[in-house]
XYZ file of C-alpha atoms in Angstrom:
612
model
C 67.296 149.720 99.712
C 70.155 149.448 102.074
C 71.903 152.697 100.534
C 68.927 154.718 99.976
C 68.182 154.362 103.978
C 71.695 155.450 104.418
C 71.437 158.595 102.241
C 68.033 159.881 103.367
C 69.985 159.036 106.824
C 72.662 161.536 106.040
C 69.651 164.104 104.675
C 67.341 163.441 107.714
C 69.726 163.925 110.563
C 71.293 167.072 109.993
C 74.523 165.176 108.779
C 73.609 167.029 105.206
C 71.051 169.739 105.202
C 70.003 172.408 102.513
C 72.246 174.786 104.319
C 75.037 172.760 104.440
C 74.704 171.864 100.647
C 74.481 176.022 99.877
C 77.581 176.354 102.439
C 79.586 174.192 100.695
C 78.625 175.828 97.100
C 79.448 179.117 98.100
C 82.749 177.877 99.781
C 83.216 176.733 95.775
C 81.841 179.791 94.932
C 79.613 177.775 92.475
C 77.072 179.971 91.047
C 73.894 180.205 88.765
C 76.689 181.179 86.294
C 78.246 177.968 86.928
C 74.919 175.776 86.363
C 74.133 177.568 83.197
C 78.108 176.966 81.619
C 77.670 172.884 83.040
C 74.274 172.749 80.748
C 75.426 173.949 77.834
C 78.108 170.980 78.375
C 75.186 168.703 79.283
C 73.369 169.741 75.637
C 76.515 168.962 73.992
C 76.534 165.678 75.961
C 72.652 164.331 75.227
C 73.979 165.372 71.269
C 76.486 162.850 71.462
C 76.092 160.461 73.978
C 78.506 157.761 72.443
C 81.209 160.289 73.533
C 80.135 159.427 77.024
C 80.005 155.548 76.079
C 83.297 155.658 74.743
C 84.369 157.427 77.936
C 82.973 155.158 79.944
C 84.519 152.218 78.244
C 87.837 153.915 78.373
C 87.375 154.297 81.865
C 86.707 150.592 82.486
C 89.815 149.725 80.425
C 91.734 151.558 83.067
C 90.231 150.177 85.734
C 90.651 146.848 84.867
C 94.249 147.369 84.658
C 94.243 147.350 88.453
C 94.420 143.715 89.716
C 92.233 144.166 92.782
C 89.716 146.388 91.047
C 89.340 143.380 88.354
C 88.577 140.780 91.364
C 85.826 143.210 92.663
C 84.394 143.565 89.342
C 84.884 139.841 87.713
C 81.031 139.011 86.934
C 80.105 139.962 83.340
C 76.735 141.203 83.820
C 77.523 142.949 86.994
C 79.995 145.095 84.910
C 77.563 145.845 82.139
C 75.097 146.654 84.853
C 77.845 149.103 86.362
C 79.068 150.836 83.232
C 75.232 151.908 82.412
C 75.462 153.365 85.882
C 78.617 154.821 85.343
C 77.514 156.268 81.925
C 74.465 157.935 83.689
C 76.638 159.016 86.807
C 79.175 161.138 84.442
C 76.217 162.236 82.511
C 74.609 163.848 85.387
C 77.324 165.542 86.857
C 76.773 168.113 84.214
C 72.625 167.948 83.973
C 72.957 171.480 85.921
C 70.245 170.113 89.464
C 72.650 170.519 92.561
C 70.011 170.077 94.883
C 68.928 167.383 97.812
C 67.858 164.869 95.204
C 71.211 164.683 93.687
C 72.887 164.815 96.589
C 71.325 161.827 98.019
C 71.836 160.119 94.797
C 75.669 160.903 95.305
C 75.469 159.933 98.746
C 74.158 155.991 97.155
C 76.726 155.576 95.114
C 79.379 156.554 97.452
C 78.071 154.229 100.188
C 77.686 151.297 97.438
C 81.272 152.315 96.579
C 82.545 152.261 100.253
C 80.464 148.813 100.786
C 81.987 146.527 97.912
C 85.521 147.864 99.001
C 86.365 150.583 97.004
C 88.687 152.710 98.662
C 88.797 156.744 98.436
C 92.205 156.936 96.463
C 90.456 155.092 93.840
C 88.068 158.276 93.844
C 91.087 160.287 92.405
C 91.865 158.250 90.097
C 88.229 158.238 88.796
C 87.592 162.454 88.538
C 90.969 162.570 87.047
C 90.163 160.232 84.276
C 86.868 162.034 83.897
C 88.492 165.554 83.514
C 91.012 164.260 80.700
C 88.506 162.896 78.564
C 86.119 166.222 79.416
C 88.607 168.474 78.189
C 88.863 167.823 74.250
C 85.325 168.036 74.688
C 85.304 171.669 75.560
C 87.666 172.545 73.381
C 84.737 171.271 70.860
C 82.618 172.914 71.905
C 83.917 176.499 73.207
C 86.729 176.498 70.286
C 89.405 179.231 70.804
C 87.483 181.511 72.835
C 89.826 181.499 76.256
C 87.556 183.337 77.751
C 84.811 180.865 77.808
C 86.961 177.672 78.196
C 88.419 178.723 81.015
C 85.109 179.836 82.425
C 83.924 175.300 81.350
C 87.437 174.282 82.996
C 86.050 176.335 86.248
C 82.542 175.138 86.233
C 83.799 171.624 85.487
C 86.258 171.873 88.365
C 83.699 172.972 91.224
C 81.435 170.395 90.360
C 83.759 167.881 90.572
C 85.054 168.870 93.610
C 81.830 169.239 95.094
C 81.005 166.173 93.919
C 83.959 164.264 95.577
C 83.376 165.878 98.648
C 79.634 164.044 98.575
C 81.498 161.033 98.135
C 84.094 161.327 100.787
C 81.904 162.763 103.392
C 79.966 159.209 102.797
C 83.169 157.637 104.011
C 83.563 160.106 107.039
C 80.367 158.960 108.025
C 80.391 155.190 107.695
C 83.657 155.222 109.318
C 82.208 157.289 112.227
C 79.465 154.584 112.563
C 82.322 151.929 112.990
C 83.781 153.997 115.397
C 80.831 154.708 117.347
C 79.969 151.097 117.166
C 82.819 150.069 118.447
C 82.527 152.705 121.350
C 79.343 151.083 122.267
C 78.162 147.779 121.185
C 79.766 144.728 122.427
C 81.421 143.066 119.320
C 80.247 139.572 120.383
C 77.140 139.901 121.077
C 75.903 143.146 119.607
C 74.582 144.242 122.168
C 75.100 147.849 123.793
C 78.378 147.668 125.621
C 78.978 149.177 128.978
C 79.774 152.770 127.609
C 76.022 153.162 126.019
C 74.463 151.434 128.899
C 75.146 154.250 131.427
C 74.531 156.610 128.833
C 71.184 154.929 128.132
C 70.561 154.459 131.859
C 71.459 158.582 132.984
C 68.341 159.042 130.333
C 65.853 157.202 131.558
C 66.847 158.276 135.278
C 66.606 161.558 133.973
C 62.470 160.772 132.135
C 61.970 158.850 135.454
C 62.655 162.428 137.547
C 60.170 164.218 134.966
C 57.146 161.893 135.400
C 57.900 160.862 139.099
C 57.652 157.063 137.933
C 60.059 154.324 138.702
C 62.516 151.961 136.937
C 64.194 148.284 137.398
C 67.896 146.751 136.765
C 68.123 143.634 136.535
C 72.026 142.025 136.355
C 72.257 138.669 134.988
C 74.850 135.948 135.482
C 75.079 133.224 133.721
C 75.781 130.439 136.221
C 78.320 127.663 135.254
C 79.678 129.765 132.767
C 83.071 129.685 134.043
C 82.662 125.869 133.960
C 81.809 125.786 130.302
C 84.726 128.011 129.236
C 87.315 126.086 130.852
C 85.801 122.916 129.670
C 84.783 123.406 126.002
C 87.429 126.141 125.468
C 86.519 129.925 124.887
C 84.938 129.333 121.367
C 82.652 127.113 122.840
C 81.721 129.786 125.657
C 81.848 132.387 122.858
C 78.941 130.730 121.009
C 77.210 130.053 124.630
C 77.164 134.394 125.413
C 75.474 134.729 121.475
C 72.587 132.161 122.119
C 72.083 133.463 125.637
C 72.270 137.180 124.695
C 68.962 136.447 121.808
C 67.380 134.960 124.608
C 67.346 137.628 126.887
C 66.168 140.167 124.346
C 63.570 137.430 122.818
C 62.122 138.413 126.623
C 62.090 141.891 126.636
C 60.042 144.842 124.919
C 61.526 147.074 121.846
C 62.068 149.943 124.334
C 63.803 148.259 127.366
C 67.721 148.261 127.031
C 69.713 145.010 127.120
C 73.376 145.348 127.423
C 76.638 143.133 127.852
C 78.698 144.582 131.119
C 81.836 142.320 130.164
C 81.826 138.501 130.860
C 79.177 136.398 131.486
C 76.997 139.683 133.100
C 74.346 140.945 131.530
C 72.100 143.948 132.574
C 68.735 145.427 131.902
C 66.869 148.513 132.077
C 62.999 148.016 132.108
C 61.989 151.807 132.234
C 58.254 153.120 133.278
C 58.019 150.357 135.407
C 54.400 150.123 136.920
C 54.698 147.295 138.719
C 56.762 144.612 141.022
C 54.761 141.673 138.923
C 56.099 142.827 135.714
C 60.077 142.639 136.740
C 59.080 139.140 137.840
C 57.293 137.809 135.257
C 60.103 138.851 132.637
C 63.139 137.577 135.419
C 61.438 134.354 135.340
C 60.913 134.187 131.335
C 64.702 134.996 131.623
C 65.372 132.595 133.955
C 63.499 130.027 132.384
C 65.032 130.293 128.740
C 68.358 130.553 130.141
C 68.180 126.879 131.695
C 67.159 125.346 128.264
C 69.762 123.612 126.775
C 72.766 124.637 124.456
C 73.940 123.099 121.397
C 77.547 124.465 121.092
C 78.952 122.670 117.824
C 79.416 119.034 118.683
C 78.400 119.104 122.542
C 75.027 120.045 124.297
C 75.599 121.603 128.019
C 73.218 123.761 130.696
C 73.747 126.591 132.257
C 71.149 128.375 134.815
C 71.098 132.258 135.929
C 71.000 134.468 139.110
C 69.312 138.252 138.672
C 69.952 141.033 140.916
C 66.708 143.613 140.815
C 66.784 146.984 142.150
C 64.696 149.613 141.515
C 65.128 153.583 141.452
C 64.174 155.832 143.102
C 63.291 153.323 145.783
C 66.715 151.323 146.342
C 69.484 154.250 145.152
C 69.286 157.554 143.851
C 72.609 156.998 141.496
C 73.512 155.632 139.308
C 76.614 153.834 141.105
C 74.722 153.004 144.205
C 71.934 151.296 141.772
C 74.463 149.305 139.962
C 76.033 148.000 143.503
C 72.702 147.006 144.936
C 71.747 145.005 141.871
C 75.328 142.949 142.522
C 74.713 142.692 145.923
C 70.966 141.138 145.002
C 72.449 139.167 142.573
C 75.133 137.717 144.731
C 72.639 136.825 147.426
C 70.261 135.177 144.360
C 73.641 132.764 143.849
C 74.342 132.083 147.587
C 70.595 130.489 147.517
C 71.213 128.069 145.410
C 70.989 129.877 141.833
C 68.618 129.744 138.934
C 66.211 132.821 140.664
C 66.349 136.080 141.195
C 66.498 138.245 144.494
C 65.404 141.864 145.025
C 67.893 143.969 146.973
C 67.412 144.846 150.499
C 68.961 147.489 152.721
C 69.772 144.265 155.002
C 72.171 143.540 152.128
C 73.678 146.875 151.812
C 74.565 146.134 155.610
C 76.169 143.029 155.180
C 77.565 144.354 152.108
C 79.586 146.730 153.953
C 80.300 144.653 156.872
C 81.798 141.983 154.190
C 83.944 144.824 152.998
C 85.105 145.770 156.085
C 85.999 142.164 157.016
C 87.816 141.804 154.024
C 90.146 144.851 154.583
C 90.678 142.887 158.031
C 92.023 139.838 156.148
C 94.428 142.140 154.381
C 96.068 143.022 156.734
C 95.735 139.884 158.902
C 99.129 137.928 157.670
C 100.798 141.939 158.342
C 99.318 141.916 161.807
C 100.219 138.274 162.529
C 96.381 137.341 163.326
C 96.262 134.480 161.445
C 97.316 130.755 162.536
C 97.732 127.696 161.445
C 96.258 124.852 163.890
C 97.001 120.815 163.435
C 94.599 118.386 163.613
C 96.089 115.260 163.884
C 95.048 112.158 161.524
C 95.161 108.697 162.990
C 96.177 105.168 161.283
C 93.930 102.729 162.261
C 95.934 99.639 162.263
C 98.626 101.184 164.524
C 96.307 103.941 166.337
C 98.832 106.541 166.683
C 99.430 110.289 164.637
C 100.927 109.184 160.881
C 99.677 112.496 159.846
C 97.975 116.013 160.416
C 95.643 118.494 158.573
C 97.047 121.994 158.245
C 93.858 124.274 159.460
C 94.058 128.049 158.643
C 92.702 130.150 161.809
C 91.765 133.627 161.972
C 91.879 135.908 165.685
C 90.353 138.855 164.230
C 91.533 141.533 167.419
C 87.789 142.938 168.041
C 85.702 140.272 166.751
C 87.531 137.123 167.907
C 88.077 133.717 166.002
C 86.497 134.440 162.584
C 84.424 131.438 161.057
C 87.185 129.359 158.317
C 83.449 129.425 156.579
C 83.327 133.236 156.686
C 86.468 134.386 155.555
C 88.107 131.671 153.405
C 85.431 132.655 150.758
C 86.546 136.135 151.270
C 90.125 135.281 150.618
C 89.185 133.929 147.626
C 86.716 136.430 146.138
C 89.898 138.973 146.871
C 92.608 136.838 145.465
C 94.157 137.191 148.392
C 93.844 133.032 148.894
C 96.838 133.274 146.753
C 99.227 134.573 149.512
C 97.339 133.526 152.603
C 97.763 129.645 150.757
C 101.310 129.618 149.940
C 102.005 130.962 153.393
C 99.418 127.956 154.911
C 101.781 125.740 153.520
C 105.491 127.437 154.525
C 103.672 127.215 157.790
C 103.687 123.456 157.319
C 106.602 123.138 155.986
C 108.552 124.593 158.466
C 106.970 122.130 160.907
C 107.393 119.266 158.821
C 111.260 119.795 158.814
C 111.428 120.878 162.325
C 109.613 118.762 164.191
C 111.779 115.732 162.203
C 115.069 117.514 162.991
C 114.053 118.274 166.732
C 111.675 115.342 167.626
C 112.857 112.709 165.266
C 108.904 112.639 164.154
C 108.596 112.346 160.854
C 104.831 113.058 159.657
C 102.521 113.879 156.651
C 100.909 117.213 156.747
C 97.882 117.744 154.446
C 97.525 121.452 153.232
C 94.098 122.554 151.414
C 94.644 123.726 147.988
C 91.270 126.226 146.601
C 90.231 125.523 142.727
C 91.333 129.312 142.448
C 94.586 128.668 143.353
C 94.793 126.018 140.775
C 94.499 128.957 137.929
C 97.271 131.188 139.310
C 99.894 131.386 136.737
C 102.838 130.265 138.753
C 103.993 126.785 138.803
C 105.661 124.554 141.233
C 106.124 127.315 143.850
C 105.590 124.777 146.760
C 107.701 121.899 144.805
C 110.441 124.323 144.657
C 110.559 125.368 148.282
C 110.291 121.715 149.315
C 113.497 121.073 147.193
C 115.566 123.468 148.564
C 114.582 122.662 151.821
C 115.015 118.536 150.932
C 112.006 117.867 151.931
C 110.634 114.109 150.050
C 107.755 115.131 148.021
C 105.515 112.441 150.062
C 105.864 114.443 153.529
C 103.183 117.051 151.766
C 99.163 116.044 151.061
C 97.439 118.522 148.542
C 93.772 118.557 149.206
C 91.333 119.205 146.280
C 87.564 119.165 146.219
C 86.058 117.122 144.218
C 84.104 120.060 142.582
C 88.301 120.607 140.880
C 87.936 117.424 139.204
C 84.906 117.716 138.063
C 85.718 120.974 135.812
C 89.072 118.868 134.390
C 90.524 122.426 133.235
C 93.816 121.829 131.466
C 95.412 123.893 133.986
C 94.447 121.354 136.890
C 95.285 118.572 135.153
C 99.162 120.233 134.759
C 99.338 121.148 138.446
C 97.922 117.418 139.634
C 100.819 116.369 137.197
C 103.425 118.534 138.459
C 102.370 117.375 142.381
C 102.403 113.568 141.140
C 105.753 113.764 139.545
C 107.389 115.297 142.523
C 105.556 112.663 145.024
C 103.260 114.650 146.574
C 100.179 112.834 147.745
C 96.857 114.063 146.596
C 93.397 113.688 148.410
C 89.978 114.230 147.694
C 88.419 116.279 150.729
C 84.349 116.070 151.598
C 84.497 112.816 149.223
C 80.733 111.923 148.385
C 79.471 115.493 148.166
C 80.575 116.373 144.904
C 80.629 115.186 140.944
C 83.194 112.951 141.404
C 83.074 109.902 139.003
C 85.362 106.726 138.608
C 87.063 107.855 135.545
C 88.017 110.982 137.567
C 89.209 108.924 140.299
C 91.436 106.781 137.601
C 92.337 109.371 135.327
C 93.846 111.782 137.940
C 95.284 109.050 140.071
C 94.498 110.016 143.513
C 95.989 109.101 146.671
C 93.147 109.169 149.433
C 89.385 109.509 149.629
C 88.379 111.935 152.465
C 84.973 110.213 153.445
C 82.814 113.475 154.156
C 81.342 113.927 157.995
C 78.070 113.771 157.079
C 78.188 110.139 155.923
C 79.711 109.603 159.712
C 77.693 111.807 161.970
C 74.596 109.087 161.653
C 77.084 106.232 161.035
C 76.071 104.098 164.136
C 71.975 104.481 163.949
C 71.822 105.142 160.030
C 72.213 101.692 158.200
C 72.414 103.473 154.904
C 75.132 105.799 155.877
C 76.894 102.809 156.985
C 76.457 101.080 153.691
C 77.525 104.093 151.891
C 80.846 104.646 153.942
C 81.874 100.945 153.590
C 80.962 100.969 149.548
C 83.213 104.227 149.263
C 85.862 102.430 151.004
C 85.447 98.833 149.427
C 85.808 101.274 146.035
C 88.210 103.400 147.054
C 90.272 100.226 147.792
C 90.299 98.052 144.570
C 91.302 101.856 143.094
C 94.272 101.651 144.965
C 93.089 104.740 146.991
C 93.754 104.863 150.720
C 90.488 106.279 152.389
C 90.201 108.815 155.939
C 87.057 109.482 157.677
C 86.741 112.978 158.687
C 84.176 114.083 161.929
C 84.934 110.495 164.211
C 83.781 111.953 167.404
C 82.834 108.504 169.307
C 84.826 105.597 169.470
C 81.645 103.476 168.006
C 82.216 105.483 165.245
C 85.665 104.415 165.220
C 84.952 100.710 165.745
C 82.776 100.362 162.712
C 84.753 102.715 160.228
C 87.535 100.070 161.121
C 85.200 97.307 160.359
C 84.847 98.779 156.844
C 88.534 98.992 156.507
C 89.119 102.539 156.573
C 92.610 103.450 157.110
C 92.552 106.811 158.855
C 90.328 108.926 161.100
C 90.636 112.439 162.514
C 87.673 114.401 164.514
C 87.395 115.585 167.895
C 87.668 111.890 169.390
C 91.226 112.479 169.150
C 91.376 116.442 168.713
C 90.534 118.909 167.116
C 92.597 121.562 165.304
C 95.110 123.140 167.609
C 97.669 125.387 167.580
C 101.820 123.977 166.227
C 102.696 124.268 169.733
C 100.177 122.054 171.445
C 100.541 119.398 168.400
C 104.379 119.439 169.668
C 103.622 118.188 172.771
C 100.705 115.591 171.595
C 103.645 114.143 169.365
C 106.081 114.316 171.872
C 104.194 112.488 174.119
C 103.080 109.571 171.710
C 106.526 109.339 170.924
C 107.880 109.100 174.839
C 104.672 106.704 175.587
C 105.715 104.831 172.248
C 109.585 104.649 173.463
């Protein structure tokens, strides 16, 4: 079935036409005179058709003289099956009908060929076998008459040829469909790649100009994703884009285009829209089968997904412009909270570019020397003076003024450029660290935040190195994670947490409470301090449960081992009754809040002539 829809394929398409069967005749210059010399052959043939038996059995005798051809061809009744075949193949080539029913007949047997493994050279091999045991033949029949049996050899020899080229050109072709495959289906998931989805998409913009109708994208991204891969490892994730790339096209109609951009992205192309309802009802089937969960092998996990809709003509008349809106719909469909969709507005094309802008800034911010690093000093409880300090990254933009931490650390990262701007947070430190202790005598703890992307650059112990050189004890640095870090347990993080824990750097968990964080996280990477999250102490001295919960963190924290700081302590209530609990440290603006190296100089300096 299979082969006959790829021959009448071949026929149907133009690939082999009536002409081009003629062309390649007269190229052969095989004529009526020709088919007339092949069935007088053919009678000879019908006469005695044990010669062609006993050629066909000769021929299997030398094939099965070839080791690989023998495993191909190792069930019995599969090889009787294939020698009638053969015997009726050979018989043909002489039964004098060159036309399209031949042709596609030749065109079967060299896909079934090409499908089972049989490679071209073995065509040689096969026509050259054929001719030796054709020519004592016409020397039977045509006797000494040259004339004539030169005129068979000829006849013999175009077919043949022409014949072989039918075969071949079925090669040509199913190697063209592996390229073009290739070229445009994604491998994984089968799906049209990239490549064919513009192409697909410049068509329907082009049916959506003719008939003045309209069109939706919708981009898909497969929330947690990321999470999954890192986890489970990229089989795992592999098996996760299969299941979720049926699901999507379980949703849509035979006509609409679902594609793979690369990732865990996803894009669709619902041509002749009609209306608004219909985009929603199929990003909400999406949406909805996308949440269900996922049995990957051995483990069952969840995932959700954000869309980004836009629509042309209405949102972009290009194709780039379309493809940027629907990422800038999508992105705003994640910063709500994920698992929906969001149409694109020209509001977002606004903040779009203003985002862009801003992040050009921040390029050239450490250049410029706009950014700073401010202290904000952490205080021990039992002896109420500075032990340590946070290391806060500050941003005077020079025509917008301090930029939001909020605004443009997210930036950073989305760039990479948290990469640099980090490693330069913490020289920053370090430099103060070792100066303020060869100046001042003051020795002090300075905790420097550490993003989750950081965690998967590829270089290791950058910071351990620089405090070596330097001599600076590996305890004078805090690395602050989130507790989102832990909660992903990549291998990678576990290595760095190693690395910082062999060289005796401290490590604390920052907004502690907000997170995923579990016991066994807490035991298993063996953390330093709990950073009790300011929303547990805003409400701490009218809220009776966010008391309890601040003194159970740091009743926990303590049979861990962990020491515990409360972040936000703006009144000195707040203060009493953290130190109730037993909380070791506090910072907020009680004390102060983040300022600038120079102003933290003279706070120490001060504690330390008050202390003296």
């Amino acid at each position: 079935m299979v082969e006959k829809i790829i021959s009448d394929y071949m026929l149907e398409e133009k690939f082999i036409t009536a002409e081009n069967i003629a062309r390649r005749k007269e190229f052969l210059e095989f004529s009526e005179v020709d088919v007339e010399i092949l069935s007088q052959i053919h009678q000879y043939l019908e006469r005695n058709e044990v010669v062609v038996d006993l050629f066909t059995d000769s021929f299997y005798r030398h094939v099965f003289s070839f080791p690989e051809l023998r495993m191909m061809l190792s069930d019995e009744a599969s090889i009787h099956r294939l020698k009638k075949l053969q015997s009726k193949y050979f018989f043909r080539l002489t039964a004098g009908d060159y036309g399209e029913d031949y042709v596609s007949d030749r065109l079967k047997v060299g896909y079934t060929h090409q499908k089972v493994g049989l490679e071209p050279r073995w065509y040689t091999g096969a026509y050259r076998k054929y001719l030796s045991s054709l020519l004592p033949i016409l020397h039977e029949i045509y006797g000494d008459d040259s004339t004539k049996l030169i005129a068979a050899y000829d006849a013999v020899l175009k077919v043949v040829f022409f014949d072989m080229d039918l075969a071949l050109d079925t090669y040509f072709h199913s190697s063209m469909q592996k390229l073009f495959r290739l070229a445009n289906y994604d491998s994984l998931t089968s799906l049209p790649n990239r490549n064919l989805f513009y192409d697909r998409l410049a068509q329907e913009i082009k049916k959506v100009q003719r008939t003045e109708s309209s069109l939706a994208l919708l981009l898909i991204d497969l929330d947690q994703f990321k999470e999954v891969n890192d986890t489970l490892g990229h089989p795992s994730g592999d098996l996760l884009l299969i299941e979720a790339a049926h699901r999507i096209r379980k949703c849509v109609r035979e006509a609409d285009t679902v594609a793979r951009l690369g990732g865990d992205e996803f894009i669709i192309i619902l041509p002749e829209l009609n209306t608004h309802t219909h985009v929603e009802r199929i990003a909400l089937d999406i949406i909805q089968v996308l949440s269900k969960p996922y049995q990957l092998d051995n483990d069952t996990v969840y995932i959700s997904a954000s869309i980004g809709i836009t629509v042309y003509p209405e949102d972009a008349q290009d194709i780039a412009n379309l493809l940027k809106h629907a990422d800038q719909a999508m992105y705003v469909a994640k910063a709500e909270g994920r698992n929906r969709f969001s149409y694109f507005t020209q509001s977002m094309q606004q903040e779009a570019k203003e985002k862009q802008e801003l992040t050009n800034d921040l390029r050239q911010a450490l250049v410029r020397k706009e950014l700073h690093v401010y202290y904000q000093p952490i205080i021990g409880l039992k002896s109420g003076s500075i032990t340590k300090a946070e290391a806060l990254l500050r941003w005077k933009h020079p025509t917008r003024g301090m930029v939001s931490p909020v605004i443009f650390i997210p930036l950073a990262e989305e760039s990479g450029l948290i990469h640099e701007i980090g490693d330069w947070v913490f020289q920053q430190a370090l430099a103060c660290v070792v100066d303020w202790q060869k100046r001042l005598g003051f020795v002090i703890q300075i905790s420097v935040n550490k993003s989750p992307i950081q965690f998967e650059h590829p270089e290791k112990q950058v910071w351990q190195q620089k405090m070596k050189e330097l001599g600076v004890p590996g305890n004078r640095i805090n690395v602050e994670i989130t507790e989102g870090l832990l909660f992903k347990q990549s291998a990678k993080t576990k290595e760095r947490l190693l690395d910082f824990r062999n060289d005796g750097i401290e490590v604390s968990i920052d907004d502690f409470g907000t997170g995923f964080s579990s016991l066994s996280y807490l035991k298993q990477f063996d953390i330093d301090y709990l950073k009790i999250d300011r929303s547990f102490i805003k409400d701490l001295e009218k809220n009776s449960d966010d008391r309890a919960l601040a003194e159970a963190i740091i009743v926990m924290a303590h049979k861990l081992g962990i020491r515990t700081i409360a972040e936000g302590v703006e009144t000195e209530v707040q203060r009493d009754i953290l130190k109730s609990c037993g909380c070791d440290f506090v910072q907020g603006f009680l004390y102060s809040p983040a300022i600038p190296a120079a102003e933290f100089e003279k706070m120490i300096a001060g504690e330390q002539s008050v202390r003296s």
